């Protein structure tokens, strides 16, 4: 039996992972800004109420994070799996983006994730076991018009998670980066803000503007099934040697492979310039 600590449990991947973990026999500390949507988790999963602890949590409130993590550890004796799921989106070309909006997104997607992780890690280090599962995105490996700042937040999650994985591996703690493609999680619906009409720039209508409309029009009809994704996430979290990366959905899997090929092709054409920049290089970079 594992004890999960899940952020952003009110909907999307957070809720589905909570339900899947409960059905598997695990215990869940389900957190969200409001606990109103968490009261039915045990009933929906068909488990006893004592398997679930629902707590209000704003991941950007450091004092609340410390209090809630301590309460979770006291209630269940420790946290085995941290599922950092809380996050938001924002649709706008980079030049159109409003600073208040992208700073808020960074606070939630990056600094909130880091703060919760740092609050949970001491317990995992003491027990020399644990798994940190961070939700990134296919957009954490490749960028798209209209979501440059969202990409930036998820690229940050990727980099932070890679470094963390190397730091905690000798301590018995594992890190998994979940990289979903498009899923019907309301990511492109009401949870995401977008550029205001007065801030739109006509020159970006065919790129960022078109992509933004595509995201919005496809909201709720994405090919990914959140319940299937949750089953994969919970299964991997139970593995003794989980992967560092878990792409979810064909679009994410294929998209990440395409990005790796594009990078290889892009840098190969000027390998001589890249290698020639070393002081010890014998090649002529001119």
Short mmCIF file of C-alpha atoms in Angstrom, two decimals:
data_model
loop_
_atom_site.label_atom_id
_atom_site.label_comp_id
_atom_site.label_asym_id
_atom_site.label_seq_id
_atom_site.Cartn_x
_atom_site.Cartn_y
_atom_site.Cartn_z
CA UNK A 1 0.00 0.00 0.00
CA UNK A 2 1.32 3.41 -1.00
CA UNK A 3 0.35 6.78 0.43
CA UNK A 4 -0.08 9.45 -2.23
CA UNK A 5 0.07 13.22 -1.85
CA UNK A 6 -1.66 14.76 -4.87
CA UNK A 7 -1.90 18.44 -5.78
CA UNK A 8 -4.65 19.70 -8.05
CA UNK A 9 -6.96 16.80 -7.15
CA UNK A 10 -10.26 18.45 -7.99
CA UNK A 11 -10.26 17.51 -11.68
CA UNK A 12 -8.24 16.19 -14.60
CA UNK A 13 -5.23 13.98 -13.97
CA UNK A 14 -5.22 14.77 -10.25
CA UNK A 15 -8.72 13.41 -9.68
CA UNK A 16 -8.28 10.41 -11.98
CA UNK A 17 -4.98 9.41 -10.38
CA UNK A 18 -6.54 9.75 -6.92
CA UNK A 19 -9.38 7.44 -7.93
CA UNK A 20 -7.07 4.91 -9.60
CA UNK A 21 -4.74 4.82 -6.59
CA UNK A 22 -7.67 4.32 -4.21
CA UNK A 23 -9.08 1.48 -6.31
CA UNK A 24 -5.66 -0.13 -6.23
CA UNK A 25 -5.77 -0.10 -2.43
CA UNK A 26 -3.56 2.91 -1.80
CA UNK A 27 -4.26 5.83 0.52
CA UNK A 28 -4.56 9.34 -0.87
CA UNK A 29 -4.01 12.81 0.51
CA UNK A 30 -6.03 14.78 -2.03
CA UNK A 31 -5.40 18.50 -2.11
CA UNK A 32 -6.90 21.41 -4.04
CA UNK A 33 -7.60 25.08 -3.48
CA UNK A 34 -11.10 24.05 -2.37
CA UNK A 35 -12.06 20.65 -0.96
CA UNK A 36 -15.65 20.87 -2.26
CA UNK A 37 -14.86 18.64 -5.24
CA UNK A 38 -12.97 16.11 -3.11
CA UNK A 39 -15.69 14.97 -0.74
CA UNK A 40 -16.92 12.20 -3.05
CA UNK A 41 -13.57 10.58 -3.82
CA UNK A 42 -13.91 7.62 -1.45
CA UNK A 43 -17.51 6.97 -2.48
CA UNK A 44 -16.70 7.19 -6.19
CA UNK A 45 -13.73 4.85 -5.80
CA UNK A 46 -15.78 2.47 -3.66
CA UNK A 47 -13.41 2.56 -0.69
CA UNK A 48 -13.61 3.45 3.00
CA UNK A 49 -13.47 7.10 3.96
CA UNK A 50 -10.33 6.55 6.04
CA UNK A 51 -8.33 5.91 2.85
CA UNK A 52 -8.73 9.54 1.84
CA UNK A 53 -7.63 12.76 3.51
CA UNK A 54 -8.90 15.85 1.70
CA UNK A 55 -7.07 19.08 2.46
CA UNK A 56 -7.24 22.62 1.09
CA UNK A 57 -3.95 23.70 -0.46
CA UNK A 58 -2.68 26.61 -2.49
CA UNK A 59 0.71 25.43 -3.77
CA UNK A 60 1.97 29.02 -3.93
CA UNK A 61 1.45 29.51 -0.17
CA UNK A 62 4.67 28.22 1.41
CA UNK A 63 3.32 28.29 4.97
CA UNK A 64 0.22 26.34 3.99
CA UNK A 65 2.32 23.82 2.05
CA UNK A 66 4.43 23.09 5.14
CA UNK A 67 1.36 22.73 7.35
CA UNK A 68 -0.54 20.46 4.97
CA UNK A 69 2.44 18.17 4.29
CA UNK A 70 3.05 17.83 8.04
CA UNK A 71 -0.61 16.98 8.60
CA UNK A 72 -0.50 14.37 5.84
CA UNK A 73 2.60 12.73 7.28
CA UNK A 74 1.09 12.71 10.75
CA UNK A 75 -2.14 11.16 9.51
CA UNK A 76 -0.63 8.39 7.37
CA UNK A 77 2.90 8.03 8.74
CA UNK A 78 4.68 9.26 5.62
CA UNK A 79 4.26 10.02 1.93
CA UNK A 80 5.35 7.37 -0.57
CA UNK A 81 4.35 9.10 -3.81
CA UNK A 82 4.17 12.82 -4.46
CA UNK A 83 2.10 13.63 -7.55
CA UNK A 84 2.78 17.24 -8.51
CA UNK A 85 -0.20 17.85 -10.77
CA UNK A 86 -1.38 21.38 -9.97
CA UNK A 87 -0.89 23.66 -12.94
CA UNK A 88 -2.55 26.11 -15.31
CA UNK A 89 -2.22 27.17 -18.94
CA UNK A 90 -2.05 30.52 -20.70
CA UNK A 91 -2.60 31.21 -24.40
CA UNK A 92 -0.88 34.18 -26.02
CA UNK A 93 2.00 34.94 -28.34
CA UNK A 94 5.16 35.75 -26.39
CA UNK A 95 4.97 39.43 -27.32
CA UNK A 96 1.25 39.58 -26.48
CA UNK A 97 1.63 37.96 -23.08
CA UNK A 98 0.64 39.89 -19.98
CA UNK A 99 3.29 39.80 -17.28
CA UNK A 100 0.81 39.28 -14.45
CA UNK A 101 -0.61 36.20 -16.20
CA UNK A 102 2.65 34.45 -17.02
CA UNK A 103 4.16 35.25 -13.63
CA UNK A 104 1.12 33.70 -11.96
CA UNK A 105 1.50 30.61 -14.13
CA UNK A 106 5.18 30.32 -13.27
CA UNK A 107 4.37 30.62 -9.57
CA UNK A 108 1.98 27.66 -9.81
CA UNK A 109 3.63 25.46 -12.45
CA UNK A 110 7.25 25.85 -11.34
CA UNK A 111 7.70 27.44 -7.93
CA UNK A 112 4.61 25.78 -6.45
CA UNK A 113 5.80 22.39 -7.66
CA UNK A 114 9.28 23.02 -6.25
CA UNK A 115 7.91 24.18 -2.91
CA UNK A 116 5.74 21.11 -2.42
CA UNK A 117 8.60 18.86 -3.49
CA UNK A 118 10.98 20.45 -0.99
CA UNK A 119 8.40 20.01 1.77
CA UNK A 120 7.96 16.30 1.03
CA UNK A 121 11.59 15.33 0.36
CA UNK A 122 12.85 15.35 3.98
CA UNK A 123 10.46 12.54 4.90
CA UNK A 124 11.43 10.52 1.83
CA UNK A 125 15.13 11.03 2.56
CA UNK A 126 14.68 9.91 6.16
CA UNK A 127 12.97 6.71 5.02
CA UNK A 128 15.32 6.30 2.04
CA UNK A 129 12.39 5.64 -0.26
CA UNK A 130 9.78 7.52 -2.25
CA UNK A 131 8.70 8.58 -5.72
CA UNK A 132 8.23 12.14 -6.98
CA UNK A 133 5.98 12.30 -10.05
CA UNK A 134 6.04 15.68 -11.79
CA UNK A 135 3.51 16.55 -14.47
CA UNK A 136 5.20 18.18 -17.43
CA UNK A 137 3.82 18.00 -20.98
CA UNK A 138 4.80 17.25 -24.53
CA UNK A 139 5.11 21.04 -24.34
CA UNK A 140 7.97 20.53 -21.90
CA UNK A 141 10.00 18.95 -24.70
CA UNK A 142 8.88 20.98 -27.71
CA UNK A 143 7.27 24.37 -28.15
CA UNK A 144 4.17 25.54 -29.99
CA UNK A 145 2.82 28.96 -30.98
CA UNK A 146 0.53 30.62 -28.41
CA UNK A 147 1.95 28.74 -25.42
CA UNK A 148 5.51 30.03 -25.21
CA UNK A 149 5.28 30.89 -21.52
CA UNK A 150 3.51 27.60 -20.76
CA UNK A 151 6.31 25.83 -22.63
CA UNK A 152 8.82 27.78 -20.55
CA UNK A 153 7.17 26.60 -17.32
CA UNK A 154 7.20 22.96 -18.42
CA UNK A 155 10.75 23.14 -19.79
CA UNK A 156 11.64 24.35 -16.28
CA UNK A 157 9.87 21.35 -14.73
CA UNK A 158 11.87 19.06 -17.02
CA UNK A 159 15.20 20.60 -16.11
CA UNK A 160 14.45 20.72 -12.40
CA UNK A 161 13.26 17.11 -12.42
CA UNK A 162 16.31 15.82 -14.30
CA UNK A 163 18.67 17.41 -11.80
CA UNK A 164 16.57 16.28 -8.85
CA UNK A 165 16.56 12.70 -10.14
CA UNK A 166 20.37 12.64 -10.10
CA UNK A 167 20.54 14.19 -6.63
CA UNK A 168 18.07 11.86 -4.91
CA UNK A 169 18.79 8.55 -6.67
CA UNK A 170 21.54 7.59 -4.16
CA UNK A 171 19.02 8.27 -1.38
CA UNK A 172 16.46 5.75 -2.65
CA UNK A 173 14.11 8.38 -4.09
CA UNK A 174 12.90 8.15 -7.69
CA UNK A 175 11.66 10.89 -10.03
CA UNK A 176 9.23 10.44 -12.92
CA UNK A 177 8.38 13.17 -15.44
CA UNK A 178 4.91 12.69 -16.94
CA UNK A 179 4.60 14.19 -20.43
CA UNK A 180 0.99 14.14 -21.65
CA UNK A 181 -0.20 15.17 -25.07
CA UNK A 182 -3.74 16.55 -25.51
CA UNK A 183 -6.16 15.05 -22.96
CA UNK A 184 -9.71 15.96 -22.02
CA UNK A 185 -8.69 17.46 -18.67
CA UNK A 186 -10.06 21.01 -19.17
CA UNK A 187 -6.50 22.25 -19.68
CA UNK A 188 -7.65 24.10 -22.79
CA UNK A 189 -10.99 25.03 -21.24
CA UNK A 190 -11.90 27.20 -18.28
CA UNK A 191 -8.64 26.61 -16.41
CA UNK A 192 -6.53 28.50 -18.97
CA UNK A 193 -6.43 32.27 -19.42
CA UNK A 194 -5.61 33.90 -22.75
CA UNK A 195 -4.55 37.18 -24.29
CA UNK A 196 -7.18 39.89 -24.01
CA UNK A 197 -8.61 41.28 -27.28
CA UNK A 198 -7.02 44.69 -26.71
CA UNK A 199 -3.57 43.06 -26.38
CA UNK A 200 -3.79 40.92 -29.52
CA UNK A 201 -1.26 41.74 -32.23
CA UNK A 202 -2.51 41.21 -35.78
CA UNK A 203 0.87 40.01 -37.04
CA UNK A 204 0.49 36.88 -34.90
CA UNK A 205 -3.04 36.01 -36.03
CA UNK A 206 -1.85 33.28 -38.40
CA UNK A 207 0.48 31.65 -35.88
CA UNK A 208 -0.32 32.12 -32.21
CA UNK A 209 -3.87 33.25 -32.92
CA UNK A 210 -4.67 30.24 -35.08
CA UNK A 211 -3.13 27.84 -32.59
CA UNK A 212 -5.02 29.44 -29.71
CA UNK A 213 -8.32 28.96 -31.53
CA UNK A 214 -7.42 25.34 -32.30
CA UNK A 215 -6.75 24.67 -28.62
CA UNK A 216 -10.02 26.28 -27.54
CA UNK A 217 -12.17 24.63 -30.20
CA UNK A 218 -10.75 21.20 -29.35
CA UNK A 219 -11.32 21.53 -25.60
CA UNK A 220 -13.17 18.47 -24.33
CA UNK A 221 -12.63 16.48 -27.52
CA UNK A 222 -8.93 15.71 -27.15
CA UNK A 223 -7.89 12.13 -28.01
CA UNK A 224 -6.32 11.34 -24.64
CA UNK A 225 -8.34 9.44 -22.03
CA UNK A 226 -7.50 10.75 -18.52
CA UNK A 227 -8.58 7.47 -16.87
CA UNK A 228 -6.20 5.45 -19.05
CA UNK A 229 -3.44 7.94 -18.33
CA UNK A 230 -4.10 7.61 -14.60
CA UNK A 231 -3.80 3.83 -14.80
CA UNK A 232 -0.41 4.20 -16.48
CA UNK A 233 0.81 6.77 -13.93
CA UNK A 234 -0.23 4.67 -10.92
CA UNK A 235 1.28 1.52 -12.42
CA UNK A 236 4.62 3.25 -13.05
CA UNK A 237 4.65 4.79 -9.55
CA UNK A 238 4.42 1.27 -8.12
CA UNK A 239 7.47 0.07 -10.07
CA UNK A 240 10.76 -0.41 -8.25
CA UNK A 241 12.66 1.13 -11.16
CA UNK A 242 10.29 3.55 -12.93
CA UNK A 243 11.39 5.50 -16.01
CA UNK A 244 12.56 9.08 -15.79
CA UNK A 245 10.09 10.03 -18.54
CA UNK A 246 6.58 8.80 -19.26
CA UNK A 247 5.04 10.28 -22.43
CA UNK A 248 1.27 9.76 -22.49
CA UNK A 249 -0.70 9.47 -25.70
CA UNK A 250 0.47 8.89 -29.27
CA UNK A 251 0.78 12.62 -29.99
CA UNK A 252 3.17 13.07 -27.08
CA UNK A 253 5.18 9.94 -27.83
CA UNK A 254 5.57 10.71 -31.53
CA UNK A 255 6.03 14.43 -30.93
CA UNK A 256 8.91 13.92 -28.52
CA UNK A 257 10.66 11.50 -30.89
CA UNK A 258 10.24 14.02 -33.72
CA UNK A 259 11.74 16.76 -31.56
CA UNK A 260 14.81 14.63 -30.80
CA UNK A 261 15.28 13.95 -34.52
CA UNK A 262 14.88 17.66 -35.33
CA UNK A 263 17.55 18.59 -32.79
CA UNK A 264 19.96 16.00 -34.17
CA UNK A 265 19.44 17.24 -37.74
CA UNK A 266 19.69 20.89 -36.71
CA UNK A 267 23.03 20.61 -34.92
CA UNK A 268 24.62 18.06 -37.27
CA UNK A 269 24.84 20.51 -40.18
CA UNK A 270 27.32 22.69 -38.24
CA UNK A 271 29.10 20.11 -36.15
CA UNK A 272 32.45 21.54 -37.28
CA UNK A 273 31.54 24.96 -35.85
CA UNK A 274 30.33 23.52 -32.57
CA UNK A 275 33.37 21.30 -32.02
CA UNK A 276 35.70 23.99 -33.31
CA UNK A 277 34.78 26.28 -30.44
CA UNK A 278 36.89 24.19 -28.04
CA UNK A 279 40.33 25.57 -27.27
CA UNK A 280 41.79 22.10 -27.76
CA UNK A 281 40.11 21.57 -31.13
CA UNK A 282 42.40 20.66 -34.03
CA UNK A 283 39.73 21.54 -36.59
CA UNK A 284 39.47 24.82 -38.42
CA UNK A 285 36.25 26.61 -37.47
CA UNK A 286 36.76 29.36 -40.01
#
